[in-house]
mmCIF file with all atom_site columns, C-alpha atoms in Angstrom:
data_model
loop_
_atom_site.group_PDB
_atom_site.id
_atom_site.type_symbol
_atom_site.label_atom_id
_atom_site.label_alt_id
_atom_site.label_comp_id
_atom_site.label_asym_id
_atom_site.label_entity_id
_atom_site.label_seq_id
_atom_site.pdbx_PDB_ins_code
_atom_site.Cartn_x
_atom_site.Cartn_y
_atom_site.Cartn_z
_atom_site.occupancy
_atom_site.B_iso_or_equiv
_atom_site.pdbx_formal_charge
_atom_site.auth_seq_id
_atom_site.auth_comp_id
_atom_site.auth_asym_id
_atom_site.auth_atom_id
_atom_site.pdbx_PDB_model_num
ATOM 1   C CA . UNK A 1 1   ? -62.511 24.996 -11.009 1.00 59.00 ? 1   UNK A CA 1
ATOM 2   C CA . UNK A 1 2   ? -63.547 24.072 -14.529 1.00 66.00 ? 2   UNK A CA 1
ATOM 3   C CA . UNK A 1 3   ? -65.380 20.777 -14.853 1.00 89.00 ? 3   UNK A CA 1
ATOM 4   C CA . UNK A 1 4   ? -63.235 19.610 -17.760 1.00 93.00 ? 4   UNK A CA 1
ATOM 5   C CA . UNK A 1 5   ? -59.730 20.989 -18.094 1.00 94.00 ? 5   UNK A CA 1
ATOM 6   C CA . UNK A 1 6   ? -57.365 20.851 -21.014 1.00 95.00 ? 6   UNK A CA 1
ATOM 7   C CA . UNK A 1 7   ? -54.116 22.637 -21.743 1.00 91.00 ? 7   UNK A CA 1
ATOM 8   C CA . UNK A 1 8   ? -54.934 25.069 -24.541 1.00 88.00 ? 8   UNK A CA 1
ATOM 9   C CA . UNK A 1 9   ? -51.543 24.589 -26.209 1.00 88.00 ? 9   UNK A CA 1
ATOM 10  C CA . UNK A 1 10  ? -50.416 24.841 -28.844 1.00 94.00 ? 10  UNK A CA 1
ATOM 11  C CA . UNK A 1 11  ? -48.764 21.468 -28.571 1.00 96.00 ? 11  UNK A CA 1
ATOM 12  C CA . UNK A 1 12  ? -46.159 21.186 -31.304 1.00 97.00 ? 12  UNK A CA 1
ATOM 13  C CA . UNK A 1 13  ? -44.820 17.798 -32.372 1.00 97.00 ? 13  UNK A CA 1
ATOM 14  C CA . UNK A 1 14  ? -42.717 16.771 -35.369 1.00 97.00 ? 14  UNK A CA 1
ATOM 15  C CA . UNK A 1 15  ? -44.253 14.642 -38.088 1.00 97.00 ? 15  UNK A CA 1
ATOM 16  C CA . UNK A 1 16  ? -44.060 10.965 -37.193 1.00 97.00 ? 16  UNK A CA 1
ATOM 17  C CA . UNK A 1 17  ? -43.889 11.556 -33.444 1.00 97.00 ? 17  UNK A CA 1
ATOM 18  C CA . UNK A 1 18  ? -46.439 10.615 -30.798 1.00 97.00 ? 18  UNK A CA 1
ATOM 19  C CA . UNK A 1 19  ? -48.756 13.417 -29.688 1.00 97.00 ? 19  UNK A CA 1
ATOM 20  C CA . UNK A 1 20  ? -50.127 13.117 -26.172 1.00 97.00 ? 20  UNK A CA 1
ATOM 21  C CA . UNK A 1 21  ? -53.212 15.122 -25.249 1.00 97.00 ? 21  UNK A CA 1
ATOM 22  C CA . UNK A 1 22  ? -54.500 15.203 -21.685 1.00 97.00 ? 22  UNK A CA 1
ATOM 23  C CA . UNK A 1 23  ? -57.780 16.033 -20.012 1.00 96.00 ? 23  UNK A CA 1
ATOM 24  C CA . UNK A 1 24  ? -58.816 16.083 -16.356 1.00 96.00 ? 24  UNK A CA 1
ATOM 25  C CA . UNK A 1 25  ? -62.348 16.227 -15.021 1.00 95.00 ? 25  UNK A CA 1
ATOM 26  C CA . UNK A 1 26  ? -63.861 17.087 -11.673 1.00 93.00 ? 26  UNK A CA 1
ATOM 27  C CA . UNK A 1 27  ? -67.079 15.033 -11.532 1.00 88.00 ? 27  UNK A CA 1
ATOM 28  C CA . UNK A 1 28  ? -66.292 11.606 -10.084 1.00 88.00 ? 28  UNK A CA 1
ATOM 29  C CA . UNK A 1 29  ? -69.665 10.390 -11.367 1.00 84.00 ? 29  UNK A CA 1
ATOM 30  C CA . UNK A 1 30  ? -68.552 10.821 -14.980 1.00 86.00 ? 30  UNK A CA 1
ATOM 31  C CA . UNK A 1 31  ? -68.895 7.641  -16.949 1.00 85.00 ? 31  UNK A CA 1
ATOM 32  C CA . UNK A 1 32  ? -68.542 8.421  -20.650 1.00 87.00 ? 32  UNK A CA 1
ATOM 33  C CA . UNK A 1 33  ? -65.611 10.196 -22.252 1.00 92.00 ? 33  UNK A CA 1
ATOM 34  C CA . UNK A 1 34  ? -65.293 11.456 -25.804 1.00 93.00 ? 34  UNK A CA 1
ATOM 35  C CA . UNK A 1 35  ? -62.548 12.933 -27.939 1.00 96.00 ? 35  UNK A CA 1
ATOM 36  C CA . UNK A 1 36  ? -63.549 15.254 -30.770 1.00 96.00 ? 36  UNK A CA 1
ATOM 37  C CA . UNK A 1 37  ? -61.323 16.816 -33.403 1.00 97.00 ? 37  UNK A CA 1
ATOM 38  C CA . UNK A 1 38  ? -62.125 20.301 -34.709 1.00 97.00 ? 38  UNK A CA 1
ATOM 39  C CA . UNK A 1 39  ? -60.361 21.811 -37.678 1.00 96.00 ? 39  UNK A CA 1
ATOM 40  C CA . UNK A 1 40  ? -60.228 25.589 -37.818 1.00 93.00 ? 40  UNK A CA 1
ATOM 41  C CA . UNK A 1 41  ? -63.575 26.969 -38.964 1.00 92.00 ? 41  UNK A CA 1
ATOM 42  C CA . UNK A 1 42  ? -65.215 23.538 -38.936 1.00 95.00 ? 42  UNK A CA 1
ATOM 43  C CA . UNK A 1 43  ? -67.483 21.622 -36.605 1.00 96.00 ? 43  UNK A CA 1
ATOM 44  C CA . UNK A 1 44  ? -66.338 19.024 -34.048 1.00 96.00 ? 44  UNK A CA 1
ATOM 45  C CA . UNK A 1 45  ? -66.177 15.444 -35.267 1.00 95.00 ? 45  UNK A CA 1
ATOM 46  C CA . UNK A 1 46  ? -65.943 12.402 -33.032 1.00 93.00 ? 46  UNK A CA 1
ATOM 47  C CA . UNK A 1 47  ? -62.649 10.524 -32.950 1.00 94.00 ? 47  UNK A CA 1
ATOM 48  C CA . UNK A 1 48  ? -63.496 7.993  -30.284 1.00 92.00 ? 48  UNK A CA 1
ATOM 49  C CA . UNK A 1 49  ? -65.190 7.392  -26.965 1.00 90.00 ? 49  UNK A CA 1
ATOM 50  C CA . UNK A 1 50  ? -64.171 5.364  -23.934 1.00 92.00 ? 50  UNK A CA 1
ATOM 51  C CA . UNK A 1 51  ? -66.018 4.368  -20.784 1.00 87.00 ? 51  UNK A CA 1
ATOM 52  C CA . UNK A 1 52  ? -63.893 1.626  -19.199 1.00 87.00 ? 52  UNK A CA 1
ATOM 53  C CA . UNK A 1 53  ? -60.609 2.110  -17.383 1.00 92.00 ? 53  UNK A CA 1
ATOM 54  C CA . UNK A 1 54  ? -57.603 1.282  -19.500 1.00 93.00 ? 54  UNK A CA 1
ATOM 55  C CA . UNK A 1 55  ? -56.714 1.772  -23.132 1.00 94.00 ? 55  UNK A CA 1
ATOM 56  C CA . UNK A 1 56  ? -58.824 1.730  -26.270 1.00 95.00 ? 56  UNK A CA 1
ATOM 57  C CA . UNK A 1 57  ? -57.119 1.707  -29.648 1.00 96.00 ? 57  UNK A CA 1
ATOM 58  C CA . UNK A 1 58  ? -58.498 2.731  -33.030 1.00 95.00 ? 58  UNK A CA 1
ATOM 59  C CA . UNK A 1 59  ? -55.906 2.924  -35.778 1.00 96.00 ? 59  UNK A CA 1
ATOM 60  C CA . UNK A 1 60  ? -53.325 5.568  -34.877 1.00 97.00 ? 60  UNK A CA 1
ATOM 61  C CA . UNK A 1 61  ? -55.426 6.800  -31.957 1.00 97.00 ? 61  UNK A CA 1
ATOM 62  C CA . UNK A 1 62  ? -55.402 5.435  -28.416 1.00 97.00 ? 62  UNK A CA 1
ATOM 63  C CA . UNK A 1 63  ? -57.636 6.744  -25.655 1.00 97.00 ? 63  UNK A CA 1
ATOM 64  C CA . UNK A 1 64  ? -56.590 6.095  -22.070 1.00 97.00 ? 64  UNK A CA 1
ATOM 65  C CA . UNK A 1 65  ? -58.903 6.404  -19.087 1.00 96.00 ? 65  UNK A CA 1
ATOM 66  C CA . UNK A 1 66  ? -58.027 6.440  -15.393 1.00 95.00 ? 66  UNK A CA 1
ATOM 67  C CA . UNK A 1 67  ? -61.151 7.084  -13.332 1.00 93.00 ? 67  UNK A CA 1
ATOM 68  C CA . UNK A 1 68  ? -59.301 6.933  -10.003 1.00 94.00 ? 68  UNK A CA 1
ATOM 69  C CA . UNK A 1 69  ? -57.068 9.822  -11.071 1.00 94.00 ? 69  UNK A CA 1
ATOM 70  C CA . UNK A 1 70  ? -59.857 11.470 -13.063 1.00 95.00 ? 70  UNK A CA 1
ATOM 71  C CA . UNK A 1 71  ? -57.998 11.883 -16.292 1.00 94.00 ? 71  UNK A CA 1
ATOM 72  C CA . UNK A 1 72  ? -58.405 10.805 -19.853 1.00 97.00 ? 72  UNK A CA 1
ATOM 73  C CA . UNK A 1 73  ? -55.809 11.116 -22.559 1.00 97.00 ? 73  UNK A CA 1
ATOM 74  C CA . UNK A 1 74  ? -55.504 10.718 -26.312 1.00 98.00 ? 74  UNK A CA 1
ATOM 75  C CA . UNK A 1 75  ? -52.360 9.464  -27.978 1.00 98.00 ? 75  UNK A CA 1
ATOM 76  C CA . UNK A 1 76  ? -51.825 9.989  -31.680 1.00 98.00 ? 76  UNK A CA 1
ATOM 77  C CA . UNK A 1 77  ? -49.098 7.801  -33.115 1.00 98.00 ? 77  UNK A CA 1
ATOM 78  C CA . UNK A 1 78  ? -47.179 8.655  -36.287 1.00 97.00 ? 78  UNK A CA 1
ATOM 79  C CA . UNK A 1 79  ? -48.571 12.187 -36.222 1.00 97.00 ? 79  UNK A CA 1
ATOM 80  C CA . UNK A 1 80  ? -49.313 13.732 -39.606 1.00 97.00 ? 80  UNK A CA 1
ATOM 81  C CA . UNK A 1 81  ? -49.703 17.386 -40.616 1.00 97.00 ? 81  UNK A CA 1
ATOM 82  C CA . UNK A 1 82  ? -53.358 16.561 -41.285 1.00 97.00 ? 82  UNK A CA 1
ATOM 83  C CA . UNK A 1 83  ? -53.737 15.882 -37.554 1.00 97.00 ? 83  UNK A CA 1
ATOM 84  C CA . UNK A 1 84  ? -53.165 19.585 -36.869 1.00 98.00 ? 84  UNK A CA 1
ATOM 85  C CA . UNK A 1 85  ? -56.421 20.679 -35.238 1.00 97.00 ? 85  UNK A CA 1
ATOM 86  C CA . UNK A 1 86  ? -57.982 21.451 -31.886 1.00 96.00 ? 86  UNK A CA 1
ATOM 87  C CA . UNK A 1 87  ? -58.892 18.370 -29.845 1.00 97.00 ? 87  UNK A CA 1
ATOM 88  C CA . UNK A 1 88  ? -61.867 18.618 -27.524 1.00 96.00 ? 88  UNK A CA 1
ATOM 89  C CA . UNK A 1 89  ? -62.340 16.372 -24.533 1.00 96.00 ? 89  UNK A CA 1
ATOM 90  C CA . UNK A 1 90  ? -65.971 15.770 -23.544 1.00 93.00 ? 90  UNK A CA 1
ATOM 91  C CA . UNK A 1 91  ? -67.277 14.133 -20.384 1.00 91.00 ? 91  UNK A CA 1
ATOM 92  C CA . UNK A 1 92  ? -70.718 12.857 -19.480 1.00 86.00 ? 92  UNK A CA 1
ATOM 93  C CA . UNK A 1 93  ? -72.177 11.605 -16.206 1.00 78.00 ? 93  UNK A CA 1
ATOM 94  C CA . UNK A 1 94  ? -74.626 9.546  -18.187 1.00 64.00 ? 94  UNK A CA 1
ATOM 95  C CA . UNK A 1 95  ? -77.587 9.856  -15.917 1.00 56.00 ? 95  UNK A CA 1
ATOM 96  C CA . UNK A 1 96  ? -79.774 8.173  -18.482 1.00 52.00 ? 96  UNK A CA 1
ATOM 97  C CA . UNK A 1 97  ? -81.873 9.640  -21.237 1.00 51.00 ? 97  UNK A CA 1
ATOM 98  C CA . UNK A 1 98  ? -80.435 13.035 -22.046 1.00 57.00 ? 98  UNK A CA 1
ATOM 99  C CA . UNK A 1 99  ? -76.694 12.890 -22.509 1.00 62.00 ? 99  UNK A CA 1
ATOM 100 C CA . UNK A 1 100 ? -75.385 15.928 -20.612 1.00 74.00 ? 100 UNK A CA 1
ATOM 101 C CA . UNK A 1 101 ? -71.964 16.390 -22.112 1.00 84.00 ? 101 UNK A CA 1
ATOM 102 C CA . UNK A 1 102 ? -69.466 18.923 -20.788 1.00 89.00 ? 102 UNK A CA 1
ATOM 103 C CA . UNK A 1 103 ? -66.737 19.984 -23.172 1.00 92.00 ? 103 UNK A CA 1
ATOM 104 C CA . UNK A 1 104 ? -63.250 21.174 -22.394 1.00 94.00 ? 104 UNK A CA 1
ATOM 105 C CA . UNK A 1 105 ? -61.912 24.228 -24.180 1.00 94.00 ? 105 UNK A CA 1
ATOM 106 C CA . UNK A 1 106 ? -59.629 22.111 -26.334 1.00 95.00 ? 106 UNK A CA 1
ATOM 107 C CA . UNK A 1 107 ? -55.928 21.619 -27.011 1.00 96.00 ? 107 UNK A CA 1
ATOM 108 C CA . UNK A 1 108 ? -54.505 22.941 -30.248 1.00 96.00 ? 108 UNK A CA 1
ATOM 109 C CA . UNK A 1 109 ? -52.132 20.472 -31.880 1.00 97.00 ? 109 UNK A CA 1
ATOM 110 C CA . UNK A 1 110 ? -49.596 21.492 -34.491 1.00 97.00 ? 110 UNK A CA 1
ATOM 111 C CA . UNK A 1 111 ? -47.736 18.767 -36.374 1.00 97.00 ? 111 UNK A CA 1
ATOM 112 C CA . UNK A 1 112 ? -44.586 20.163 -37.924 1.00 97.00 ? 112 UNK A CA 1
ATOM 113 C CA . UNK A 1 113 ? -43.543 18.586 -41.277 1.00 95.00 ? 113 UNK A CA 1
ATOM 114 C CA . UNK B 2 1   ? -77.468 11.257 -45.934 1.00 73.00 ? 1   UNK B CA 1
ATOM 115 C CA . UNK B 2 2   ? -76.727 14.902 -45.252 1.00 82.00 ? 2   UNK B CA 1
ATOM 116 C CA . UNK B 2 3   ? -76.385 14.346 -41.480 1.00 94.00 ? 3   UNK B CA 1
ATOM 117 C CA . UNK B 2 4   ? -77.016 17.580 -39.571 1.00 97.00 ? 4   UNK B CA 1
ATOM 118 C CA . UNK B 2 5   ? -77.637 20.700 -41.622 1.00 97.00 ? 5   UNK B CA 1
ATOM 119 C CA . UNK B 2 6   ? -77.837 24.289 -40.421 1.00 98.00 ? 6   UNK B CA 1
ATOM 120 C CA . UNK B 2 7   ? -78.980 27.505 -42.039 1.00 97.00 ? 7   UNK B CA 1
ATOM 121 C CA . UNK B 2 8   ? -77.791 30.155 -42.464 1.00 97.00 ? 8   UNK B CA 1
ATOM 122 C CA . UNK B 2 9   ? -74.011 29.681 -42.484 1.00 96.00 ? 9   UNK B CA 1
ATOM 123 C CA . UNK B 2 10  ? -73.310 33.346 -41.748 1.00 96.00 ? 10  UNK B CA 1
ATOM 124 C CA . UNK B 2 11  ? -75.460 36.145 -40.384 1.00 96.00 ? 11  UNK B CA 1
ATOM 125 C CA . UNK B 2 12  ? -74.916 39.751 -39.315 1.00 97.00 ? 12  UNK B CA 1
ATOM 126 C CA . UNK B 2 13  ? -77.562 41.368 -37.129 1.00 96.00 ? 13  UNK B CA 1
ATOM 127 C CA . UNK B 2 14  ? -77.979 44.740 -35.533 1.00 97.00 ? 14  UNK B CA 1
ATOM 128 C CA . UNK B 2 15  ? -78.652 44.966 -31.810 1.00 97.00 ? 15  UNK B CA 1
ATOM 129 C CA . UNK B 2 16  ? -82.322 44.370 -31.119 1.00 97.00 ? 16  UNK B CA 1
ATOM 130 C CA . UNK B 2 17  ? -83.073 42.441 -34.306 1.00 97.00 ? 17  UNK B CA 1
ATOM 131 C CA . UNK B 2 18  ? -84.488 38.944 -34.149 1.00 96.00 ? 18  UNK B CA 1
ATOM 132 C CA . UNK B 2 19  ? -83.708 35.827 -36.131 1.00 96.00 ? 19  UNK B CA 1
ATOM 133 C CA . UNK B 2 20  ? -84.155 32.072 -36.156 1.00 97.00 ? 20  UNK B CA 1
ATOM 134 C CA . UNK B 2 21  ? -81.403 29.551 -36.730 1.00 98.00 ? 21  UNK B CA 1
ATOM 135 C CA . UNK B 2 22  ? -82.600 26.387 -38.417 1.00 97.00 ? 22  UNK B CA 1
ATOM 136 C CA . UNK B 2 23  ? -81.318 22.867 -37.838 1.00 98.00 ? 23  UNK B CA 1
ATOM 137 C CA . UNK B 2 24  ? -82.387 19.576 -39.375 1.00 98.00 ? 24  UNK B CA 1
ATOM 138 C CA . UNK B 2 25  ? -81.092 16.017 -39.149 1.00 97.00 ? 25  UNK B CA 1
ATOM 139 C CA . UNK B 2 26  ? -81.848 13.025 -41.339 1.00 96.00 ? 26  UNK B CA 1
ATOM 140 C CA . UNK B 2 27  ? -80.426 10.315 -39.079 1.00 94.00 ? 27  UNK B CA 1
ATOM 141 C CA . UNK B 2 28  ? -83.699 9.576  -37.263 1.00 93.00 ? 28  UNK B CA 1
ATOM 142 C CA . UNK B 2 29  ? -82.133 10.768 -34.013 1.00 92.00 ? 29  UNK B CA 1
ATOM 143 C CA . UNK B 2 30  ? -84.278 11.412 -30.967 1.00 91.00 ? 30  UNK B CA 1
ATOM 144 C CA . UNK B 2 31  ? -82.175 14.058 -29.233 1.00 91.00 ? 31  UNK B CA 1
ATOM 145 C CA . UNK B 2 32  ? -81.055 17.417 -30.535 1.00 94.00 ? 32  UNK B CA 1
ATOM 146 C CA . UNK B 2 33  ? -78.919 20.175 -29.047 1.00 94.00 ? 33  UNK B CA 1
ATOM 147 C CA . UNK B 2 34  ? -77.892 23.796 -29.553 1.00 97.00 ? 34  UNK B CA 1
ATOM 148 C CA . UNK B 2 35  ? -74.423 24.952 -28.494 1.00 97.00 ? 35  UNK B CA 1
ATOM 149 C CA . UNK B 2 36  ? -72.508 28.169 -28.772 1.00 97.00 ? 36  UNK B CA 1
ATOM 150 C CA . UNK B 2 37  ? -68.721 28.259 -29.063 1.00 96.00 ? 37  UNK B CA 1
ATOM 151 C CA . UNK B 2 38  ? -66.716 31.272 -27.998 1.00 94.00 ? 38  UNK B CA 1
ATOM 152 C CA . UNK B 2 39  ? -62.910 31.639 -27.890 1.00 85.00 ? 39  UNK B CA 1
ATOM 153 C CA . UNK B 2 40  ? -61.534 30.297 -24.623 1.00 80.00 ? 40  UNK B CA 1
ATOM 154 C CA . UNK B 2 41  ? -64.985 29.164 -23.442 1.00 83.00 ? 41  UNK B CA 1
ATOM 155 C CA . UNK B 2 42  ? -65.440 25.897 -25.263 1.00 86.00 ? 42  UNK B CA 1
ATOM 156 C CA . UNK B 2 43  ? -68.801 24.567 -26.335 1.00 93.00 ? 43  UNK B CA 1
ATOM 157 C CA . UNK B 2 44  ? -71.640 25.591 -24.042 1.00 93.00 ? 44  UNK B CA 1
ATOM 158 C CA . UNK B 2 45  ? -75.096 24.071 -24.200 1.00 93.00 ? 45  UNK B CA 1
ATOM 159 C CA . UNK B 2 46  ? -77.927 26.537 -24.778 1.00 95.00 ? 46  UNK B CA 1
ATOM 160 C CA . UNK B 2 47  ? -80.958 24.242 -25.052 1.00 95.00 ? 47  UNK B CA 1
ATOM 161 C CA . UNK B 2 48  ? -81.598 20.623 -25.783 1.00 92.00 ? 48  UNK B CA 1
ATOM 162 C CA . UNK B 2 49  ? -84.474 18.396 -26.782 1.00 92.00 ? 49  UNK B CA 1
ATOM 163 C CA . UNK B 2 50  ? -84.199 14.880 -25.414 1.00 87.00 ? 50  UNK B CA 1
ATOM 164 C CA . UNK B 2 51  ? -87.043 13.702 -27.634 1.00 87.00 ? 51  UNK B CA 1
ATOM 165 C CA . UNK B 2 52  ? -89.702 15.090 -29.922 1.00 89.00 ? 52  UNK B CA 1
ATOM 166 C CA . UNK B 2 53  ? -92.087 17.257 -27.930 1.00 89.00 ? 53  UNK B CA 1
ATOM 167 C CA . UNK B 2 54  ? -89.687 18.140 -25.127 1.00 91.00 ? 54  UNK B CA 1
ATOM 168 C CA . UNK B 2 55  ? -87.177 20.942 -24.674 1.00 94.00 ? 55  UNK B CA 1
ATOM 169 C CA . UNK B 2 56  ? -85.047 21.939 -21.705 1.00 91.00 ? 56  UNK B CA 1
ATOM 170 C CA . UNK B 2 57  ? -82.610 24.663 -20.762 1.00 92.00 ? 57  UNK B CA 1
ATOM 171 C CA . UNK B 2 58  ? -78.901 24.063 -20.858 1.00 90.00 ? 58  UNK B CA 1
ATOM 172 C CA . UNK B 2 59  ? -76.070 26.051 -19.346 1.00 89.00 ? 59  UNK B CA 1
ATOM 173 C CA . UNK B 2 60  ? -76.655 29.424 -21.090 1.00 94.00 ? 60  UNK B CA 1
ATOM 174 C CA . UNK B 2 61  ? -80.337 29.740 -22.138 1.00 96.00 ? 61  UNK B CA 1
ATOM 175 C CA . UNK B 2 62  ? -80.910 33.449 -21.437 1.00 96.00 ? 62  UNK B CA 1
ATOM 176 C CA . UNK B 2 63  ? -81.861 35.416 -24.553 1.00 96.00 ? 63  UNK B CA 1
ATOM 177 C CA . UNK B 2 64  ? -82.800 32.322 -26.566 1.00 97.00 ? 64  UNK B CA 1
ATOM 178 C CA . UNK B 2 65  ? -85.859 30.234 -27.283 1.00 97.00 ? 65  UNK B CA 1
ATOM 179 C CA . UNK B 2 66  ? -86.179 26.930 -29.107 1.00 97.00 ? 66  UNK B CA 1
ATOM 180 C CA . UNK B 2 67  ? -88.792 24.926 -30.944 1.00 97.00 ? 67  UNK B CA 1
ATOM 181 C CA . UNK B 2 68  ? -88.678 21.213 -31.695 1.00 96.00 ? 68  UNK B CA 1
ATOM 182 C CA . UNK B 2 69  ? -90.812 21.397 -34.785 1.00 90.00 ? 69  UNK B CA 1
ATOM 183 C CA . UNK B 2 70  ? -90.810 17.645 -35.419 1.00 95.00 ? 70  UNK B CA 1
ATOM 184 C CA . UNK B 2 71  ? -88.366 14.792 -34.993 1.00 95.00 ? 71  UNK B CA 1
ATOM 185 C CA . UNK B 2 72  ? -86.080 16.167 -37.701 1.00 97.00 ? 72  UNK B CA 1
ATOM 186 C CA . UNK B 2 73  ? -86.036 19.894 -36.963 1.00 97.00 ? 73  UNK B CA 1
ATOM 187 C CA . UNK B 2 74  ? -84.911 21.994 -33.993 1.00 97.00 ? 74  UNK B CA 1
ATOM 188 C CA . UNK B 2 75  ? -84.772 25.776 -34.295 1.00 97.00 ? 75  UNK B CA 1
ATOM 189 C CA . UNK B 2 76  ? -83.109 28.418 -32.114 1.00 98.00 ? 76  UNK B CA 1
ATOM 190 C CA . UNK B 2 77  ? -84.560 31.923 -31.911 1.00 97.00 ? 77  UNK B CA 1
ATOM 191 C CA . UNK B 2 78  ? -82.938 35.119 -30.770 1.00 96.00 ? 78  UNK B CA 1
ATOM 192 C CA . UNK B 2 79  ? -85.761 37.515 -29.931 1.00 93.00 ? 79  UNK B CA 1
ATOM 193 C CA . UNK B 2 80  ? -83.661 40.653 -29.415 1.00 96.00 ? 80  UNK B CA 1
ATOM 194 C CA . UNK B 2 81  ? -80.059 40.136 -30.400 1.00 96.00 ? 81  UNK B CA 1
ATOM 195 C CA . UNK B 2 82  ? -77.260 41.565 -28.266 1.00 97.00 ? 82  UNK B CA 1
ATOM 196 C CA . UNK B 2 83  ? -73.528 41.894 -29.036 1.00 96.00 ? 83  UNK B CA 1
ATOM 197 C CA . UNK B 2 84  ? -72.861 39.272 -26.338 1.00 96.00 ? 84  UNK B CA 1
ATOM 198 C CA . UNK B 2 85  ? -74.604 36.753 -28.588 1.00 97.00 ? 85  UNK B CA 1
ATOM 199 C CA . UNK B 2 86  ? -71.919 37.088 -31.237 1.00 97.00 ? 86  UNK B CA 1
ATOM 200 C CA . UNK B 2 87  ? -70.668 33.526 -31.492 1.00 97.00 ? 87  UNK B CA 1
ATOM 201 C CA . UNK B 2 88  ? -70.550 30.375 -33.546 1.00 97.00 ? 88  UNK B CA 1
ATOM 202 C CA . UNK B 2 89  ? -73.672 28.273 -33.054 1.00 98.00 ? 89  UNK B CA 1
ATOM 203 C CA . UNK B 2 90  ? -73.646 24.529 -33.518 1.00 98.00 ? 90  UNK B CA 1
ATOM 204 C CA . UNK B 2 91  ? -76.589 22.198 -33.672 1.00 98.00 ? 91  UNK B CA 1
ATOM 205 C CA . UNK B 2 92  ? -76.022 18.548 -32.798 1.00 95.00 ? 92  UNK B CA 1
ATOM 206 C CA . UNK B 2 93  ? -78.069 15.387 -32.640 1.00 93.00 ? 93  UNK B CA 1
ATOM 207 C CA . UNK B 2 94  ? -77.753 11.940 -31.083 1.00 90.00 ? 94  UNK B CA 1
ATOM 208 C CA . UNK B 2 95  ? -79.696 8.713  -31.059 1.00 87.00 ? 95  UNK B CA 1
ATOM 209 C CA . UNK B 2 96  ? -80.737 9.463  -27.503 1.00 78.00 ? 96  UNK B CA 1
ATOM 210 C CA . UNK B 2 97  ? -80.877 5.896  -26.243 1.00 68.00 ? 97  UNK B CA 1
ATOM 211 C CA . UNK B 2 98  ? -79.968 5.311  -22.634 1.00 63.00 ? 98  UNK B CA 1
ATOM 212 C CA . UNK B 2 99  ? -76.510 4.118  -23.532 1.00 65.00 ? 99  UNK B CA 1
ATOM 213 C CA . UNK B 2 100 ? -73.224 5.498  -22.337 1.00 62.00 ? 100 UNK B CA 1
ATOM 214 C CA . UNK B 2 101 ? -71.985 5.447  -25.916 1.00 68.00 ? 101 UNK B CA 1
ATOM 215 C CA . UNK B 2 102 ? -74.593 7.885  -27.209 1.00 77.00 ? 102 UNK B CA 1
ATOM 216 C CA . UNK B 2 103 ? -72.606 10.126 -29.542 1.00 84.00 ? 103 UNK B CA 1
ATOM 217 C CA . UNK B 2 104 ? -73.426 13.639 -30.655 1.00 89.00 ? 104 UNK B CA 1
ATOM 218 C CA . UNK B 2 105 ? -73.021 14.584 -34.318 1.00 93.00 ? 105 UNK B CA 1
ATOM 219 C CA . UNK B 2 106 ? -72.568 18.235 -35.175 1.00 96.00 ? 106 UNK B CA 1
ATOM 220 C CA . UNK B 2 107 ? -73.793 20.445 -37.976 1.00 97.00 ? 107 UNK B CA 1
ATOM 221 C CA . UNK B 2 108 ? -71.445 22.825 -39.837 1.00 97.00 ? 108 UNK B CA 1
ATOM 222 C CA . UNK B 2 109 ? -72.286 25.819 -37.637 1.00 97.00 ? 109 UNK B CA 1
ATOM 223 C CA . UNK B 2 110 ? -73.687 29.321 -38.028 1.00 97.00 ? 110 UNK B CA 1
ATOM 224 C CA . UNK B 2 111 ? -71.359 32.265 -37.560 1.00 97.00 ? 111 UNK B CA 1
ATOM 225 C CA . UNK B 2 112 ? -73.387 35.100 -36.067 1.00 97.00 ? 112 UNK B CA 1
ATOM 226 C CA . UNK B 2 113 ? -72.197 38.661 -35.558 1.00 97.00 ? 113 UNK B CA 1
ATOM 227 C CA . UNK B 2 114 ? -74.324 41.171 -33.665 1.00 97.00 ? 114 UNK B CA 1
ATOM 228 C CA . UNK B 2 115 ? -73.323 44.794 -34.162 1.00 96.00 ? 115 UNK B CA 1
#
């Protein structure tokens, strides 16, 4: 079983719709959760992080965390063609000091104009 | 600020050749990392340096060595390249404080092909 699992996609949504990206993780000790966006041929860039159960909103992005069910999701409202990218979920147990982050393989999102 | 820089951007090697990938950050970060990214495998940690003067193995260290030259620079060396090391290599850095919000920032990557 992979430590961090994501559906590889592609997930296709029409422009203006809500895109919902999901991630499950196996380590119950995980405490920090990150969403990165990676455009084709580029490096990952952080969208947001979350470490408390519930929702965290930042502009059009909302991260949702449910530690009991061991999943984290990212909602993108009013999706734009520029949101078309691969979204990486990253999970860390945060044992202090070194931040051991495990990445999922990513979900490819396509926003159709 | 340039953030995290990597050189070279592209490299083609023959099996058995050696090379060093360079990484530098200007954000005064304590921790630095080397990842490789392969299709369907995600980002996998090769080595990391939690702070200047320390280095440790990650998930896939075989065939690689690293040097934390100073606080800014962290290099990755392939002593005898193999086709299995064909990949995209990313360097990253983070503040390294004991906070659960410590975020990693990535360089632009090096695309390496070993023939």
